[in-house]
PDB file of C-alpha atoms in Angstrom:
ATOM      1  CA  UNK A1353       0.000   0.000   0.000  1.00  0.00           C
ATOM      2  CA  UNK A1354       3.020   2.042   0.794  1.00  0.00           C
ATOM      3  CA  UNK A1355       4.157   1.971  -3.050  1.00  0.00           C
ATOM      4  CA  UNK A1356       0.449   2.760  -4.130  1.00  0.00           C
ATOM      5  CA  UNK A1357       0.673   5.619  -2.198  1.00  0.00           C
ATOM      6  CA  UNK A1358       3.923   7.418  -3.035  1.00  0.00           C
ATOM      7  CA  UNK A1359       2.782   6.565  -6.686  1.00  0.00           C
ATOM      8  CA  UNK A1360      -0.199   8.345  -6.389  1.00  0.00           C
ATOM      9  CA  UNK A1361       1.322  11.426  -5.357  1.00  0.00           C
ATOM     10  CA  UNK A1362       4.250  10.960  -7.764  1.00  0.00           C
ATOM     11  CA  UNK A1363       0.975  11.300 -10.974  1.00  0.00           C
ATOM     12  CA  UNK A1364      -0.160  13.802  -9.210  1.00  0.00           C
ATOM     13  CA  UNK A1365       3.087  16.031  -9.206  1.00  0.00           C
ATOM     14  CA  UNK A1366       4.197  14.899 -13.022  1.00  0.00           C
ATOM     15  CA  UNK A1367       0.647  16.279 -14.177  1.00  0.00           C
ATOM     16  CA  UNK A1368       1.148  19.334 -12.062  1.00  0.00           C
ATOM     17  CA  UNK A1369       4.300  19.667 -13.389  1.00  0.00           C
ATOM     18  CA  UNK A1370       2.929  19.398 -17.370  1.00  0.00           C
ATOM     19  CA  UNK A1371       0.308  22.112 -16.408  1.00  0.00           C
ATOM     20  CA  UNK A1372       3.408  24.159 -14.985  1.00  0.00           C
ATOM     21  CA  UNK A1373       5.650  23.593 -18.388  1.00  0.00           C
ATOM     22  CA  UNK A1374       2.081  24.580 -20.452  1.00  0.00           C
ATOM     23  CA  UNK A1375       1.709  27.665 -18.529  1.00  0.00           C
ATOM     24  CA  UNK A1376       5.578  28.200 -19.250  1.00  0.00           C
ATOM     25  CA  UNK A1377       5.532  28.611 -22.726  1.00  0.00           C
ATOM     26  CA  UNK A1378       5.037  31.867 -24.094  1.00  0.00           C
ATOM     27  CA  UNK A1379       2.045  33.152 -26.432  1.00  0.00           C
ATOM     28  CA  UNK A1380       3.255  31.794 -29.675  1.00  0.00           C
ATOM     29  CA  UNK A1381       4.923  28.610 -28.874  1.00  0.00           C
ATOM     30  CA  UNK A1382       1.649  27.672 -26.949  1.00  0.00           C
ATOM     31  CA  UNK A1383      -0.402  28.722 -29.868  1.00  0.00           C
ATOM     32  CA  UNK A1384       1.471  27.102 -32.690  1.00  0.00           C
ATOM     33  CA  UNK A1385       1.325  23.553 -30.043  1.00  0.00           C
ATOM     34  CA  UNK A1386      -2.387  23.397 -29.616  1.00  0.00           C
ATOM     35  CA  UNK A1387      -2.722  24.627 -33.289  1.00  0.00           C
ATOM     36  CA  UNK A1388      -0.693  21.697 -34.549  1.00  0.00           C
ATOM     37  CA  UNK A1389      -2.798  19.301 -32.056  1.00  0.00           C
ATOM     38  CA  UNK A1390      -6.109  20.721 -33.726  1.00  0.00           C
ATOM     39  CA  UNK A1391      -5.184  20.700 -37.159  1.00  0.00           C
ATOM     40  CA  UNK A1392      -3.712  17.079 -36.463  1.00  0.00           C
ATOM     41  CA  UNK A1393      -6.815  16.153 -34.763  1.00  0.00           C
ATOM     42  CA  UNK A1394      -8.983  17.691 -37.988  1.00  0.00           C
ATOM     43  CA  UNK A1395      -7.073  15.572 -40.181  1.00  0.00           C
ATOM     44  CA  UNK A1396      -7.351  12.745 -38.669  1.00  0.00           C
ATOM     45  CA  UNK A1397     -12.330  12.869 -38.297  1.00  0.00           C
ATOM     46  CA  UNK A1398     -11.813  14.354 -41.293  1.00  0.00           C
ATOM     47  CA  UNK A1399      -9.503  12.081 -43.297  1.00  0.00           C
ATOM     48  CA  UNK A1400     -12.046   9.861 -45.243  1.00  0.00           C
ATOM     49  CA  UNK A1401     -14.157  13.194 -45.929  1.00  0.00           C
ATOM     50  CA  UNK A1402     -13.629  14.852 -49.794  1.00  0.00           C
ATOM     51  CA  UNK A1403     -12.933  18.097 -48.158  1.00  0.00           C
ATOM     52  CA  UNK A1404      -9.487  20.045 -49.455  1.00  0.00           C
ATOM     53  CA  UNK A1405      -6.622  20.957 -47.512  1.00  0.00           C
ATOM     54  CA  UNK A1406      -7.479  24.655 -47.028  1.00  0.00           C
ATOM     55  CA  UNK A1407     -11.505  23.854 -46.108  1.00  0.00           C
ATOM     56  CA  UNK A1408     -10.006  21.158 -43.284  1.00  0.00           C
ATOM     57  CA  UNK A1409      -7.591  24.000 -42.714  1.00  0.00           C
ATOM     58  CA  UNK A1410     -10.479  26.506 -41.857  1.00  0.00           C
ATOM     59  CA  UNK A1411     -12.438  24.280 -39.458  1.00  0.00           C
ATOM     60  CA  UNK A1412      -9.527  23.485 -37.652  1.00  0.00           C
ATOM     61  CA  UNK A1413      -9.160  27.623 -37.327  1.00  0.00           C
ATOM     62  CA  UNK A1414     -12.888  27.717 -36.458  1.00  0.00           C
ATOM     63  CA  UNK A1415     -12.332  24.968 -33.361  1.00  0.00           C
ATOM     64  CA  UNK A1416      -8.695  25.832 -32.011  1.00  0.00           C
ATOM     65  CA  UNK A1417      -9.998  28.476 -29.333  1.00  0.00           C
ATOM     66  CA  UNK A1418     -12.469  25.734 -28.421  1.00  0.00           C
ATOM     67  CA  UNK A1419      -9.921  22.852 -28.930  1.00  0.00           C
ATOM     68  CA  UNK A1420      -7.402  25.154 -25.764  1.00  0.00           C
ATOM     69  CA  UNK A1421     -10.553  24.650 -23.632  1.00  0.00           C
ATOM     70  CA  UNK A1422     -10.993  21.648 -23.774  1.00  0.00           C
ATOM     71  CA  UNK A1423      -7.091  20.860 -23.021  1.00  0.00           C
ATOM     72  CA  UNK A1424      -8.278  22.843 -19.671  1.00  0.00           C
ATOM     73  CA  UNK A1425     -10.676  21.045 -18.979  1.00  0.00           C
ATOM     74  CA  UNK A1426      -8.933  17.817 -19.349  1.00  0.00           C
ATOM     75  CA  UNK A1427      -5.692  17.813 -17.573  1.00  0.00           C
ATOM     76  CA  UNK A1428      -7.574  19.209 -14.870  1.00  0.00           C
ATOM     77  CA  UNK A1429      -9.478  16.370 -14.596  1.00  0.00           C
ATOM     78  CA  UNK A1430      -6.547  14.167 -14.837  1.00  0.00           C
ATOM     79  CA  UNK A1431      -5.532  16.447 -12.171  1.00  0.00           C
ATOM     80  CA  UNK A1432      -8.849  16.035 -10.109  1.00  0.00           C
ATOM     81  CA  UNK A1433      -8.773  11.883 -10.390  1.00  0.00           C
ATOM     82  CA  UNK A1434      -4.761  12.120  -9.384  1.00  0.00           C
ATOM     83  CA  UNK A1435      -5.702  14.259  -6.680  1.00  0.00           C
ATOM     84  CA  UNK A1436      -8.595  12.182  -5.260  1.00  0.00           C
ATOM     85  CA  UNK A1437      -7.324   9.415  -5.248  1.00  0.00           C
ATOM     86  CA  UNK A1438      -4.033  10.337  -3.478  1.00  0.00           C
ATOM     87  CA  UNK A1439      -5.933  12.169  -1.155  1.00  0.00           C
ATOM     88  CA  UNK A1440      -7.914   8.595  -0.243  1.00  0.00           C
ATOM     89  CA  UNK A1441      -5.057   6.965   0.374  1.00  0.00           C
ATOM     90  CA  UNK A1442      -3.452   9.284   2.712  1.00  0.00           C
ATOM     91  CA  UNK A1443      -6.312  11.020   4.607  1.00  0.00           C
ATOM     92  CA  UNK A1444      -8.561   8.771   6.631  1.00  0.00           C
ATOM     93  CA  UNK A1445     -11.934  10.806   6.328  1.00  0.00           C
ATOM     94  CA  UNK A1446     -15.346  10.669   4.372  1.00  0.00           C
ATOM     95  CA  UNK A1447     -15.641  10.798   1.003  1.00  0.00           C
ATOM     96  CA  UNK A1448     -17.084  14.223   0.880  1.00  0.00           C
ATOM     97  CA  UNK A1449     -14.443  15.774   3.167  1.00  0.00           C
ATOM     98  CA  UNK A1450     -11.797  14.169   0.683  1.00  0.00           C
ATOM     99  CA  UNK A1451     -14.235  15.400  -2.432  1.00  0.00           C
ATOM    100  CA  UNK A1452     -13.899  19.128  -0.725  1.00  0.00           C
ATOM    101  CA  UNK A1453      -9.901  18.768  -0.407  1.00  0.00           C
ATOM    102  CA  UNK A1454      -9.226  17.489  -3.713  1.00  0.00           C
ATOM    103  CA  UNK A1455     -11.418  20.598  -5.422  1.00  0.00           C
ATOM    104  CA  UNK A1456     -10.212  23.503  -3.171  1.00  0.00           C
ATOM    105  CA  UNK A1457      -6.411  22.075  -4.517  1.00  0.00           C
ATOM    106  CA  UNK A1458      -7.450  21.849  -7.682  1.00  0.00           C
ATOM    107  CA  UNK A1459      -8.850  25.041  -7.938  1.00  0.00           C
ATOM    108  CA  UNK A1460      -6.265  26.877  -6.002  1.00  0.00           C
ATOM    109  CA  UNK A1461      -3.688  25.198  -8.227  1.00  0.00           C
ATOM    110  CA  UNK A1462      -5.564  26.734 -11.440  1.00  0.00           C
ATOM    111  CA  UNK A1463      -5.444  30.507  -9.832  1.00  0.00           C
ATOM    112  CA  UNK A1464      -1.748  29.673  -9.148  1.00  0.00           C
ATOM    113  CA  UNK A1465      -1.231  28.371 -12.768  1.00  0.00           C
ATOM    114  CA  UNK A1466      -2.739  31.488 -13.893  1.00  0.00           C
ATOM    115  CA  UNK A1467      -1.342  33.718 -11.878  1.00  0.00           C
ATOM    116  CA  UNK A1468       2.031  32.098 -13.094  1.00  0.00           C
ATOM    117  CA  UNK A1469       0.777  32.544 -16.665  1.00  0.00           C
ATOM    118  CA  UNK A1470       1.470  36.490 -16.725  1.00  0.00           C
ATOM    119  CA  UNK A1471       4.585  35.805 -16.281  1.00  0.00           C
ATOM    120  CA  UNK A1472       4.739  33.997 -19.805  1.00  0.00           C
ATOM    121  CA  UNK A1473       5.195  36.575 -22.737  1.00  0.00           C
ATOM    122  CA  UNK A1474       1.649  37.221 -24.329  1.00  0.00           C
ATOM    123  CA  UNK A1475      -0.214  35.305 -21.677  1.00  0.00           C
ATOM    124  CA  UNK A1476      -2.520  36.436 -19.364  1.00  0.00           C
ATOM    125  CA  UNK A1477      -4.564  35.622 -16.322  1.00  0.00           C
ATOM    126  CA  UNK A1478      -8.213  34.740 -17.180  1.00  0.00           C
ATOM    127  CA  UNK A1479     -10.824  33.957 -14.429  1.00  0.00           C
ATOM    128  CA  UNK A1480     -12.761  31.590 -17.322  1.00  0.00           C
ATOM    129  CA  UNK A1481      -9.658  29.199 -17.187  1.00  0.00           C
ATOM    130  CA  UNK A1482      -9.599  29.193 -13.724  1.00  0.00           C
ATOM    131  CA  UNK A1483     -13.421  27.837 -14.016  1.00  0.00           C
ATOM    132  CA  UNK A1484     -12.569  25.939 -17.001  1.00  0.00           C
ATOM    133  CA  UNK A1485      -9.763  24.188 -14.947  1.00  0.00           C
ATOM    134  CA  UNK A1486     -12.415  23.460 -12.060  1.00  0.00           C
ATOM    135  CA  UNK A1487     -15.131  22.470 -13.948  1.00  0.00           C
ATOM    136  CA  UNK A1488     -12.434  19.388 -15.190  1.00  0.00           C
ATOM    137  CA  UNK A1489     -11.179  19.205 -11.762  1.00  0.00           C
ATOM    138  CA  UNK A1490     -14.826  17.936 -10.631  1.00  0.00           C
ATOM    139  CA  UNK A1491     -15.449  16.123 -13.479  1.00  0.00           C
ATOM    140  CA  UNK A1492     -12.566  13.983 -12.987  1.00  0.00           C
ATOM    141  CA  UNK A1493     -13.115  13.841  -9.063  1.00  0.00           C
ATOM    142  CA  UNK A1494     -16.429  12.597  -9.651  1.00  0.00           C
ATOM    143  CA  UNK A1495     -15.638  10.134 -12.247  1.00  0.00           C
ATOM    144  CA  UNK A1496     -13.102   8.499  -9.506  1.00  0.00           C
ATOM    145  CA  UNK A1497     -16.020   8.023  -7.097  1.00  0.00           C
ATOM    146  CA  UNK A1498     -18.064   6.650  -9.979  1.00  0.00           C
ATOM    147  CA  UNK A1499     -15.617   4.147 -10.465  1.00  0.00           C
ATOM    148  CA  UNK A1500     -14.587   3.591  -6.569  1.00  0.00           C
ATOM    149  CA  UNK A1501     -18.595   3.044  -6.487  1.00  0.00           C
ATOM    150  CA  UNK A1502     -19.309   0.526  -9.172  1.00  0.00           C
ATOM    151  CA  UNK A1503     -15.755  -1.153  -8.181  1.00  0.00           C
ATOM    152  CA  UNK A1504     -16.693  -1.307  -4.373  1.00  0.00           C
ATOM    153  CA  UNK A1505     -20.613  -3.067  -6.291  1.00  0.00           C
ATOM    154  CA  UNK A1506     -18.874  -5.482  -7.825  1.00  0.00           C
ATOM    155  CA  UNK A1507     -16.713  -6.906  -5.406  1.00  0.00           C
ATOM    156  CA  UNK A1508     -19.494  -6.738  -3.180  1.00  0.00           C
ATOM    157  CA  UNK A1509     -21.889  -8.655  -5.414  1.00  0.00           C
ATOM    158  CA  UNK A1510     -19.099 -11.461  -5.716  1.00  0.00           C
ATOM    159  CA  UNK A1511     -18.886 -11.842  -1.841  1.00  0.00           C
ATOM    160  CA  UNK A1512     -22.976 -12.287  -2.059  1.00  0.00           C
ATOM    161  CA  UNK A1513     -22.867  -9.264   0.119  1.00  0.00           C
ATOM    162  CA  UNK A1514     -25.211  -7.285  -1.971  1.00  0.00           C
TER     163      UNK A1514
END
């Protein structure tokens, strides 16, 4: 149990520690990454389509701003799982006590990762993120308990406890 722990908060510092080296990059290089993501991303739903270059080109210019978003969104609630479930296995309380830790980090991590972001040339600090970030932070936390749930069910229901 030992190693599960220490693993658990080794994710949780390596995602941190992506967010931090996103957050790093200045205006441009963080613009032409997620660009290249999108218009890799277009390419790929769109491949079997008869569109041209340039009109697959344009939609992926119509979803980038929407495509950063949902980056947000999603580390954070890589961020939010990592979180809950280290903070499981090291704090012996109820799940909603736990639940309550794991979002007030989360979301004081995104005001600290956006706070950090003015720092980055042509970056700035937008309250949205921060709500983006939380939004995926909860998400993720309550996708853990989902899964905790139907895990704890099954195991259960092969005991014949249920």
């Amino acid at each position: 149990m030992k190693k599960i722990k220490i693993i658990s908060c080794l994710v949780t510092l390596g995602i941190m520690i992506l967010i931090f080296y996103f957050s790093s990059q200045d205006a441009v290089n963080s613009s032409e990454m997620s660009e290249g993501v999108t218009k890799r991303l277009i390419d790929f739903i769109l491949s079997p389509s008869r569109l041209s270059a340039g009109e697959k080109h344009e939609i992926a210019e119509g979803i980038h701003g929407f495509i950063r978003k949902v980056a947000h969104f999603t580390i954070y609630a890589a961020l939010g799982m990592s979180t809950f479930v280290s903070a499981k296995l090291h704090i012996q309380k109820k799940k909603t006590v736990i639940f309550a830790i794991a979002v007030g980090f989360c979301m004081l991590y995104a005001i600290s990762d956006e706070i950090h972001q003015i720092s980055s040339a042509g970056r700035s600090c937008e309250i949205r993120d921060v709500l983006i970030d939380t939004a995926g932070a909860v998400t993720g936390i309550l996708f853990m308990l989902a899964v905790i749930t139907v895990a704890k069910y099954i195991v259960n229901r092969r005991k014949g406890v249920v």
